[in-house]
Coordinates of C-alpha atoms in Angstrom, one line a residue:
Chain I
M1 CA 18.7 -7.8 113.5
T2 CA 17.0 -8.1 116.9
W3 CA 16.4 -11.5 118.3
D4 CA 13.3 -12.4 120.3
W5 CA 13.7 -16.0 121.5
T6 CA 10.9 -15.5 124.1
V7 CA 8.5 -16.0 121.3
F8 CA 8.6 -19.7 122.1
L9 CA 7.0 -19.0 125.5
N10 CA 4.0 -17.3 124.0
D11 CA 0.6 -19.0 124.2
D12 CA -0.8 -19.9 120.7
G13 CA -4.4 -19.3 121.9
S14 CA -5.2 -22.9 122.9
G15 CA -3.3 -23.0 126.1
R16 CA 0.0 -24.5 124.9
T17 CA 3.2 -22.5 124.2
Y18 CA 4.9 -22.5 120.8
L19 CA 7.7 -24.5 122.5
Q20 CA 5.3 -27.3 123.4
W21 CA 3.8 -27.2 119.9
M22 CA 7.3 -27.4 118.4
F23 CA 8.1 -30.5 120.4
E24 CA 4.8 -32.1 119.5
A25 CA 5.7 -31.3 115.9
W26 CA 9.1 -32.9 116.4
R27 CA 7.4 -36.1 117.7
W28 CA 5.2 -36.2 114.6
T29 CA 8.4 -35.9 112.4
L30 CA 10.1 -38.7 114.3
A31 CA 7.0 -40.9 114.3
V32 CA 6.4 -40.4 110.6
A33 CA 10.1 -41.1 109.8
G34 CA 10.4 -44.0 112.1
A35 CA 7.4 -45.8 111.0
S36 CA 8.2 -45.2 107.3
W37 CA 11.7 -46.5 108.0
V38 CA 10.4 -49.9 109.2
I39 CA 8.3 -50.3 106.2
A40 CA 11.0 -49.1 103.8
V41 CA 13.6 -51.5 105.1
L42 CA 11.4 -54.5 105.3
T43 CA 9.8 -53.9 101.9
G44 CA 13.1 -52.8 100.4
A45 CA 15.0 -55.8 101.7
L46 CA 12.3 -58.2 100.4
V47 CA 12.0 -56.6 97.0
G48 CA 15.8 -56.1 96.6
T49 CA 16.4 -59.8 97.4
V50 CA 13.6 -61.0 95.1
R51 CA 15.3 -59.1 92.2
T52 CA 18.3 -61.3 92.5
L53 CA 16.6 -64.7 92.7
P54 CA 17.7 -67.2 90.0
N55 CA 15.2 -69.0 87.9
S56 CA 12.1 -67.0 88.9
P57 CA 11.7 -64.5 86.0
W58 CA 8.1 -63.5 86.9
V59 CA 8.7 -62.6 90.5
V60 CA 11.8 -60.7 89.5
R61 CA 9.7 -58.8 87.0
I62 CA 7.1 -57.9 89.5
A63 CA 9.9 -56.7 91.9
N64 CA 11.5 -54.6 89.1
A65 CA 8.1 -53.1 88.4
W66 CA 7.7 -52.1 92.0
V67 CA 11.0 -50.3 92.0
E68 CA 10.4 -48.5 88.8
L69 CA 6.8 -47.5 89.9
F70 CA 7.8 -46.0 93.3
R71 CA 11.1 -44.3 92.3
N72 CA 9.9 -42.7 89.1
I73 CA 7.1 -40.6 90.7
P74 CA 7.9 -37.6 92.9
I75 CA 7.2 -38.2 96.5
L76 CA 4.9 -35.1 96.7
V77 CA 2.8 -36.5 93.8
Q78 CA 2.7 -40.0 95.4
L79 CA 1.5 -38.5 98.7
F80 CA -1.2 -36.6 96.9
I81 CA -2.4 -39.8 95.1
W82 CA -2.6 -41.7 98.4
Y83 CA -4.4 -38.9 100.2
F84 CA -6.9 -37.6 97.6
V85 CA -7.1 -40.0 94.7
V86 CA -7.0 -43.5 96.2
P87 CA -9.9 -42.8 98.7
R88 CA -12.0 -41.5 95.8
V89 CA -11.5 -44.8 93.9
F90 CA -11.6 -47.1 96.9
P91 CA -13.9 -45.6 99.5
F92 CA -12.4 -47.9 102.2
F93 CA -9.4 -45.6 102.2
Q94 CA -11.5 -42.7 103.5
Q95 CA -11.4 -44.4 107.0
V96 CA -7.6 -44.8 106.9
P97 CA -5.9 -42.0 109.0
G98 CA -3.7 -39.6 107.1
F99 CA -0.8 -40.6 109.2
L100 CA -0.9 -44.2 107.9
L101 CA -1.2 -43.1 104.3
V102 CA 1.9 -40.8 104.7
V103 CA 3.8 -43.6 106.4
F104 CA 3.1 -46.0 103.6
A105 CA 3.7 -43.5 100.8
L106 CA 7.1 -42.5 102.3
G107 CA 7.9 -46.1 103.2
F108 CA 7.2 -47.5 99.7
F109 CA 9.0 -44.6 98.0
T110 CA 12.1 -45.2 100.1
S111 CA 11.7 -49.0 99.7
A112 CA 12.3 -48.7 96.0
R113 CA 15.6 -47.0 96.6
I114 CA 16.6 -49.4 99.4
A115 CA 15.7 -52.3 97.1
E116 CA 18.2 -50.9 94.5
Q117 CA 20.9 -50.8 97.2
V118 CA 20.1 -54.4 98.4
R119 CA 20.3 -55.6 94.9
A120 CA 23.5 -53.8 94.2
G121 CA 24.9 -55.2 97.5
I122 CA 24.0 -58.8 96.6
Q123 CA 25.4 -58.5 93.0
A124 CA 28.6 -57.0 94.4
L125 CA 29.3 -60.4 96.0
P126 CA 31.4 -62.8 93.9
R127 CA 29.2 -65.5 92.2
G128 CA 31.3 -68.1 94.1
Q129 CA 29.5 -67.2 97.4
R130 CA 26.2 -68.5 96.0
Y131 CA 27.8 -71.6 94.6
A132 CA 29.6 -72.2 97.9
G133 CA 26.2 -72.1 99.7
L134 CA 24.7 -74.6 97.2
A135 CA 27.7 -76.9 97.6
M136 CA 27.1 -76.9 101.3
G137 CA 23.7 -78.4 100.5
F138 CA 21.8 -75.2 101.5
T139 CA 18.5 -74.5 99.7
T140 CA 18.2 -71.1 98.0
A141 CA 16.5 -69.6 101.0
Q142 CA 19.2 -70.9 103.3
T143 CA 22.0 -69.6 101.0
Y144 CA 20.4 -66.2 101.2
R145 CA 19.9 -66.4 104.9
Y146 CA 23.2 -67.6 106.0
V147 CA 25.7 -66.6 103.2
I148 CA 24.5 -63.8 100.9
L149 CA 22.4 -61.5 102.9
P150 CA 24.7 -61.1 105.9
M151 CA 27.5 -60.0 103.6
A152 CA 25.3 -57.9 101.3
F153 CA 23.9 -55.9 104.3
R154 CA 27.3 -55.1 105.6
I155 CA 28.3 -53.8 102.2
I156 CA 25.3 -51.5 101.9
L157 CA 25.4 -50.0 105.4
P158 CA 26.9 -46.7 104.2
P159 CA 24.3 -46.0 101.5
L160 CA 21.6 -47.2 103.9
T161 CA 22.7 -44.6 106.3
S162 CA 22.3 -41.8 103.8
E163 CA 19.0 -43.2 102.8
S164 CA 17.8 -43.3 106.4
M165 CA 18.8 -39.7 106.9
N166 CA 17.1 -38.7 103.6
L167 CA 13.9 -40.4 104.9
L168 CA 14.0 -38.3 108.0
K169 CA 14.4 -35.1 105.9
N170 CA 11.8 -36.3 103.3
S171 CA 9.3 -36.6 106.1
S172 CA 8.9 -32.8 105.8
V173 CA 6.6 -33.5 102.8
A174 CA 4.0 -34.8 105.3
F175 CA 3.0 -31.3 105.9
A176 CA 1.4 -31.3 102.5
V177 CA -1.3 -33.8 103.7
S178 CA -2.0 -32.1 107.1
I179 CA 0.4 -34.0 109.4
A180 CA 1.4 -31.5 112.1
E181 CA 5.1 -32.1 111.7
L182 CA 8.1 -29.7 112.0
T183 CA 7.9 -28.0 108.6
M184 CA 4.2 -27.3 109.0
F185 CA 4.9 -26.0 112.4
A186 CA 7.5 -23.6 111.1
M187 CA 5.3 -22.3 108.4
Q188 CA 2.3 -21.9 110.6
A189 CA 4.0 -20.5 113.7
Q190 CA 6.1 -17.9 111.9
E191 CA 3.0 -16.5 110.4
E192 CA 1.2 -16.4 113.8
T193 CA 4.1 -14.9 115.6
S194 CA 5.9 -12.9 112.9
R195 CA 9.2 -14.3 114.2
G196 CA 10.1 -16.4 111.3
I197 CA 13.8 -16.4 111.6
E198 CA 13.9 -17.6 115.3
I199 CA 11.3 -20.3 114.4
Y200 CA 13.2 -21.5 111.3
L201 CA 16.5 -21.6 113.1
A202 CA 15.0 -23.7 115.9
V203 CA 13.4 -26.1 113.4
T204 CA 16.6 -26.3 111.4
A205 CA 18.5 -27.3 114.6
L206 CA 15.9 -30.0 115.4
Y207 CA 16.2 -31.5 111.8
A208 CA 20.0 -31.4 112.1
V209 CA 20.1 -33.1 115.4
S210 CA 17.6 -35.8 114.3
A211 CA 19.5 -36.6 111.1
F212 CA 22.8 -36.6 112.9
A213 CA 21.5 -38.9 115.5
V214 CA 20.5 -41.4 112.8
N215 CA 24.0 -41.1 111.4
R216 CA 25.5 -41.9 114.8
V217 CA 23.2 -44.9 115.3
F218 CA 24.3 -46.3 111.9
A219 CA 27.9 -45.7 112.6
F220 CA 27.6 -47.6 115.9
I221 CA 25.9 -50.5 114.1
E222 CA 28.5 -50.4 111.3
R223 CA 31.3 -50.7 114.0
R224 CA 29.5 -53.5 115.8
V225 CA 28.9 -55.8 112.8
Q226 CA 32.2 -55.1 111.2
I227 CA 34.2 -58.3 110.3
P228 CA 37.9 -57.4 110.1
G229 CA 39.3 -58.1 106.7
F230 CA 35.9 -58.8 105.2
I231 CA 35.3 -55.5 103.3
V232 CA 38.7 -54.4 102.1
A233 CA 39.4 -50.7 101.6
G234 CA 39.1 -49.9 97.9
G235 CA 35.7 -51.7 97.7
T236 CA 36.7 -54.9 95.9
G237 CA 34.1 -56.9 97.8
G238 CA 34.6 -60.0 99.7
H239 CA 37.5 -61.6 97.8
Chain N
M1 CA 10.2 -24.1 100.8
K2 CA 13.6 -23.6 99.4
K3 CA 12.7 -20.1 98.1
H4 CA 11.4 -19.1 101.5
L5 CA 14.5 -20.3 103.3
L6 CA 16.8 -18.6 100.8
A7 CA 14.9 -15.4 101.2
L8 CA 15.1 -15.6 105.0
A9 CA 18.8 -16.3 104.8
I10 CA 19.3 -13.3 102.5
A11 CA 17.1 -11.2 104.9
A12 CA 19.2 -12.3 107.9
V13 CA 22.4 -11.4 106.1
A14 CA 21.1 -8.1 104.7
G15 CA 19.5 -7.1 107.9
G16 CA 22.6 -5.6 109.3
A17 CA 23.0 -3.3 106.3
S18 CA 19.4 -1.9 106.3
A19 CA 20.0 1.4 108.0
Q20 CA 20.9 3.4 104.9
A21 CA 17.9 2.3 102.9
N22 CA 15.3 4.0 105.0
D23 CA 14.4 7.0 102.9
T24 CA 12.7 5.7 99.7
V25 CA 12.2 9.1 98.2
A26 CA 15.9 9.9 98.4
K27 CA 16.7 6.3 97.1
A28 CA 14.3 6.7 94.2
K29 CA 15.7 10.1 93.4
A30 CA 19.2 8.7 93.3
S31 CA 18.6 5.3 91.5
G32 CA 15.4 6.0 89.5
V33 CA 14.1 2.6 90.7
V34 CA 11.4 1.6 93.1
T35 CA 10.6 -2.0 94.1
M36 CA 7.0 -3.1 94.6
G37 CA 6.4 -6.3 96.6
V38 CA 3.5 -8.3 95.0
R39 CA 1.8 -11.6 95.6
D40 CA 1.3 -14.3 92.9
S41 CA -2.1 -15.2 94.2
S42 CA -3.8 -13.0 96.7
G43 CA -7.1 -13.1 94.9
A44 CA -8.1 -9.8 93.2
L45 CA -5.8 -7.9 95.7
S46 CA -2.7 -8.8 93.9
Y47 CA -2.1 -11.6 91.4
T48 CA 0.2 -12.4 88.5
L49 CA -1.0 -12.2 84.8
G50 CA 2.1 -14.2 83.9
D51 CA 5.2 -12.9 82.1
G52 CA 6.3 -10.8 85.1
K53 CA 3.1 -8.7 85.0
Y54 CA 1.0 -8.1 88.1
A55 CA -2.4 -6.6 88.7
G56 CA -5.1 -6.2 91.3
Y57 CA -6.8 -3.8 93.6
H58 CA -3.8 -3.3 95.8
V59 CA -1.4 -3.2 92.9
E60 CA -3.4 -0.5 91.4
I61 CA -3.5 1.6 94.6
C62 CA 0.2 1.2 94.8
Q63 CA 0.7 2.4 91.3
R64 CA -1.2 5.6 92.3
V65 CA 1.2 6.0 95.3
I66 CA 4.2 5.5 93.0
A67 CA 2.8 8.1 90.6
N68 CA 2.9 10.6 93.6
L69 CA 6.3 9.3 94.6
E70 CA 7.6 10.2 91.1
K71 CA 6.4 13.8 91.6
A72 CA 8.2 14.0 94.9
A73 CA 11.3 12.5 93.5
G74 CA 11.1 14.7 90.4
R75 CA 11.9 12.0 87.9
K76 CA 10.4 9.0 86.1
L77 CA 10.7 5.9 88.1
E78 CA 11.2 2.3 86.8
V79 CA 9.0 0.0 88.8
K80 CA 10.5 -3.4 89.6
Y81 CA 8.1 -6.2 90.8
Q82 CA 9.3 -8.5 93.5
P83 CA 7.1 -11.5 94.3
V84 CA 6.9 -12.1 98.0
T85 CA 5.4 -14.8 100.2
S86 CA 3.8 -14.8 103.6
Q87 CA 7.1 -16.0 105.0
N88 CA 9.4 -13.4 103.5
R89 CA 7.5 -10.2 103.0
I90 CA 8.3 -8.5 106.3
P91 CA 12.1 -9.3 106.3
L92 CA 12.2 -8.1 102.6
V93 CA 10.5 -4.8 103.5
Q94 CA 12.6 -4.3 106.5
N95 CA 16.0 -4.8 104.7
G96 CA 15.1 -2.6 101.8
T97 CA 14.7 -5.3 99.1
V98 CA 11.1 -4.1 98.8
D99 CA 10.1 -0.5 99.1
I100 CA 6.3 -0.9 99.1
E101 CA 4.4 -4.1 99.7
C102 CA 1.1 -4.4 97.8
G103 CA -0.2 -7.9 98.6
S104 CA -2.6 -8.8 101.3
T105 CA -0.9 -8.2 104.6
T106 CA -2.9 -7.9 107.7
N107 CA -2.1 -4.8 109.8
N108 CA -1.5 -6.1 113.4
A109 CA 0.3 -4.8 116.5
T110 CA 3.1 -7.3 116.2
R111 CA 3.9 -6.3 112.7
Q112 CA 3.7 -2.6 113.5
K113 CA 6.8 -3.1 115.6
D114 CA 8.7 -4.1 112.4
V115 CA 7.0 -2.1 109.6
A116 CA 4.6 0.7 109.0
F117 CA 1.2 0.5 107.2
L118 CA -0.7 2.9 104.9
P119 CA -4.4 3.5 105.9
T120 CA -6.5 0.4 105.6
T121 CA -7.9 -0.1 102.1
F122 CA -9.6 -3.5 102.6
V123 CA -11.2 -5.1 105.7
E124 CA -11.4 -8.8 105.6
E125 CA -13.8 -11.0 107.6
V126 CA -12.7 -14.4 108.6
R127 CA -15.5 -16.9 107.9
I128 CA -16.4 -20.6 108.0
A129 CA -17.2 -22.5 104.8
V130 CA -19.0 -25.8 105.1
K131 CA -20.9 -28.2 102.8
A132 CA -24.4 -27.0 102.4
N133 CA -25.9 -30.3 103.5
S134 CA -23.6 -30.6 106.6
G135 CA -26.1 -29.1 109.0
I136 CA -23.3 -27.0 110.6
N137 CA -24.5 -23.4 111.2
S138 CA -22.3 -22.1 114.0
I139 CA -19.0 -22.3 115.7
A140 CA -20.5 -24.4 118.5
Q141 CA -21.3 -27.1 116.1
L142 CA -17.6 -27.5 115.1
A143 CA -16.9 -29.5 118.4
G144 CA -15.0 -32.7 117.6
K145 CA -15.0 -31.8 113.9
N146 CA -12.0 -31.5 111.5
V147 CA -11.4 -27.9 110.6
A148 CA -9.2 -27.1 107.7
T149 CA -7.1 -24.0 107.2
T150 CA -4.1 -23.1 105.0
T151 CA -0.6 -23.5 106.4
G152 CA 1.0 -20.0 107.0
T153 CA -2.2 -18.1 107.7
T154 CA -3.6 -16.6 110.9
S155 CA -7.2 -17.5 110.4
V156 CA -7.3 -20.6 112.6
Q157 CA -5.7 -18.6 115.4
H158 CA -9.0 -16.7 115.8
L159 CA -10.9 -19.9 115.9
R160 CA -8.5 -21.2 118.6
K161 CA -9.1 -18.2 120.7
H162 CA -12.8 -18.4 120.1
E163 CA -12.7 -22.1 120.9
R164 CA -11.5 -21.4 124.4
G165 CA -14.3 -19.0 125.1
A166 CA -17.0 -21.4 123.8
G167 CA -15.2 -24.3 125.3
I168 CA -15.2 -26.5 122.3
Q169 CA -12.5 -28.7 120.9
F170 CA -11.8 -29.4 117.2
N171 CA -9.0 -30.9 115.2
E172 CA -6.9 -28.6 113.1
I173 CA -5.9 -29.8 109.8
Y174 CA -3.7 -27.8 107.3
G175 CA -3.7 -27.7 103.6
K176 CA -0.5 -26.5 102.1
D177 CA -2.3 -23.9 99.9
H178 CA -5.9 -22.6 99.7
A179 CA -6.7 -24.8 96.8
E180 CA -5.7 -27.9 98.8
S181 CA -7.6 -26.7 101.9
F182 CA -10.6 -26.4 99.8
L183 CA -10.0 -29.9 98.5
L184 CA -9.9 -31.2 102.1
L185 CA -13.4 -29.8 102.5
E186 CA -14.6 -31.0 99.1
S187 CA -13.2 -34.6 99.7
G188 CA -14.8 -34.8 103.2
R189 CA -11.5 -34.9 105.0
A190 CA -12.5 -31.7 106.7
D191 CA -16.0 -30.6 107.8
A192 CA -15.2 -26.9 107.7
F193 CA -12.7 -24.5 106.0
V194 CA -11.8 -21.4 108.0
M195 CA -10.3 -18.5 105.9
D196 CA -10.7 -15.0 104.7
G197 CA -14.2 -14.4 103.3
A198 CA -12.9 -13.3 99.9
I199 CA -10.8 -16.4 99.4
L200 CA -13.7 -18.7 100.5
A201 CA -16.0 -16.9 98.1
G202 CA -13.5 -17.3 95.3
N203 CA -12.9 -21.0 95.9
I204 CA -16.6 -21.7 96.1
A205 CA -17.3 -19.6 93.0
T206 CA -14.8 -21.6 91.0
S207 CA -15.7 -25.1 92.4
K208 CA -17.4 -27.8 90.3
N209 CA -20.7 -27.2 92.1
P210 CA -20.9 -23.9 94.0
A211 CA -24.3 -24.7 95.4
D212 CA -22.8 -27.5 97.5
F213 CA -21.0 -25.0 99.8
K214 CA -22.0 -22.1 102.0
L215 CA -20.6 -19.6 104.4
V216 CA -22.0 -20.0 107.9
G217 CA -21.8 -18.7 111.4
E218 CA -20.3 -15.8 113.2
V219 CA -17.6 -13.5 111.7
L220 CA -14.5 -14.8 113.5
S221 CA -12.5 -11.7 113.2
V222 CA -12.1 -8.7 111.1
E223 CA -8.6 -8.0 109.8
P224 CA -7.6 -4.6 108.3
I225 CA -5.5 -5.4 105.2
A226 CA -3.1 -2.6 104.1
I227 CA -0.2 -1.7 102.0
M228 CA 3.1 -2.0 103.9
V229 CA 6.1 0.2 103.8
R230 CA 9.4 0.5 105.9
K231 CA 9.2 1.8 109.4
D232 CA 10.8 5.2 109.8
D233 CA 10.4 5.9 106.1
A234 CA 8.4 9.0 106.9
A235 CA 8.6 10.5 103.4
L236 CA 7.0 7.6 101.6
K237 CA 4.5 6.9 104.4
K238 CA 3.3 10.5 104.0
I239 CA 2.9 10.2 100.3
G240 CA 1.1 6.9 100.8
D241 CA -1.2 8.2 103.4
D242 CA -2.1 11.3 101.4
T243 CA -2.7 9.2 98.3
V244 CA -5.0 6.7 100.0
R245 CA -6.9 9.5 101.8
E246 CA -7.4 11.3 98.5
L247 CA -8.6 8.1 96.8
A248 CA -11.0 7.4 99.6
K249 CA -12.4 10.9 99.7
S250 CA -12.9 11.2 95.9
G251 CA -14.7 7.9 95.9
E252 CA -12.0 6.4 93.7
L253 CA -11.5 3.5 96.1
A254 CA -15.1 2.4 95.6
K255 CA -14.6 2.6 91.9
L256 CA -11.5 0.5 92.1
W257 CA -13.3 -2.1 94.3
D258 CA -16.1 -2.3 91.7
K259 CA -13.4 -2.7 89.0
W260 CA -11.6 -5.6 90.7
F261 CA -14.3 -7.3 92.8
Q262 CA -17.5 -6.8 90.8
Q263 CA -16.5 -6.7 87.2
P264 CA -14.9 -9.5 85.1
I265 CA -11.1 -9.2 85.5
P266 CA -8.2 -10.6 83.4
P267 CA -6.7 -13.0 82.6
K268 CA -9.9 -15.2 82.4
N269 CA -12.4 -12.5 82.6
T270 CA -14.1 -14.0 85.6
K271 CA -16.0 -12.2 88.2
V272 CA -15.1 -12.4 92.0
G273 CA -18.5 -11.1 92.9
Y274 CA -17.5 -9.9 96.4
A275 CA -19.6 -7.0 97.8
V276 CA -17.9 -4.4 99.8
S277 CA -18.5 -5.0 103.6
E278 CA -19.7 -2.5 106.1
S279 CA -16.3 -2.6 107.9
T280 CA -14.5 -1.8 104.7
K281 CA -16.8 1.2 104.0
A282 CA -16.1 2.4 107.5
A283 CA -12.4 2.2 106.9
W284 CA -12.8 4.3 103.7
A285 CA -15.0 6.9 105.5
N286 CA -12.4 7.4 108.2
P287 CA -8.9 6.4 106.8
N288 CA -6.6 5.1 109.5
D289 CA -3.7 2.7 110.1
K290 CA -5.1 1.1 113.3
P291 CA -4.0 -2.5 113.8
M292 CA -6.4 -5.5 114.0
E293 CA -6.2 -5.4 117.8
E294 CA -8.2 -2.1 117.9
Y295 CA -10.9 -3.5 115.7
A296 CA -11.4 -6.4 118.1
K297 CA -12.1 -4.0 121.0
K298 CA -15.3 -2.7 119.3

């Protein structure tokens, strides 16, 4: 096996090197993943919370339908539907850039999974927490805001870390709808340069670095928001 | 994706042990097996009939080569088919997993450093497909337009190089396979689809409304497509060269072209309807393994 790492310094024909192209591709990967993450967490938190609301059966049903719709269809199929099918049915979507469609597809797909975690986190709390909030004279919204959600979010931080790392890796499907991200760069550049192994190794390293960075950020947040004695080892919740 | 990466990993591991696998004739004599690399969907050059069976223009030429290899090895050989992809075909040939690759590989100078090619049997022309009513007739009119191509192909590279000469800018968008690139053009997300002429002709022929599309503009590049063997495998290269030369001289290649590109072919008995180009005829008249770069000089 002979290595040829200078391949990254070659011109791709349009005046930029493969290295520059790879970093552009990395930016696309991070942009897709970052934007989708914002949508996924906002929507996921909302839908997950709604699913635990007392006395609102219809809103709960709609939120349940959201989760089942977005987590039962493969992400690649969802992307394809957003990119090719929706614009045919609603011509307005032809004007929407592919980037936004991918961000929403990935964001909604991940939101269904985060919603499940949020629901599980809320339901893991003892019922007494809710009653305590009500006994203080809080409205339902205030109970969620000041009592339930702060505890639930601390509980779900570890699975949320995994989900965020998954989102970053899932962003590789964006290549299927013409986003010039890392996976697409790898497939295209290795064909143009015939140095696939070097290219794939470099791309692998960038994915690993990015996902590990997400992991470290979450580990930091977890340490900062930790309340000693709140989540007991063994996972019995906040008793 | 996973398959490609796995193959690359295997290739990387096996790369160190490739030295002893260089002589296919000796290997075939000893094992009675020869492995043919094939593509699942390289148009009529190489495609699957399902059930582990493969057919096509290049597959059939390879079968002729293997028939001569049998004579050289002096025994009946079992032919194993190994599907390959754009990503893994060169490592698999280098490390000995595949003895002879019969897909649709462009013979270029970079690849000649890693592998050897038999004489060119097919010369592909890279063309531009657009919607018939788009008003686009040349490369210059692609300025500011969305140009689709398929991820993992070299076609758009030619346009990029061309672009610099003509001083025009365009947006590259990539479909993940040819069908999807064509869908980009069909759905209006792309204004043009740049790809090998045979693939464009095939996609247009099978589209809902073939009259809506046309091939326009200059030929962006010509690419000699050839059968690939291991470098330093002089014995097999000689057998292959002789076989292709013989087929070209006897007019057999022209017959094979007619069979695969002009007549209905299995499994659906459809016609590709792709006429043999002048550059392909030239390659047959004067068999050679010159890389793409030498064609460009003309």
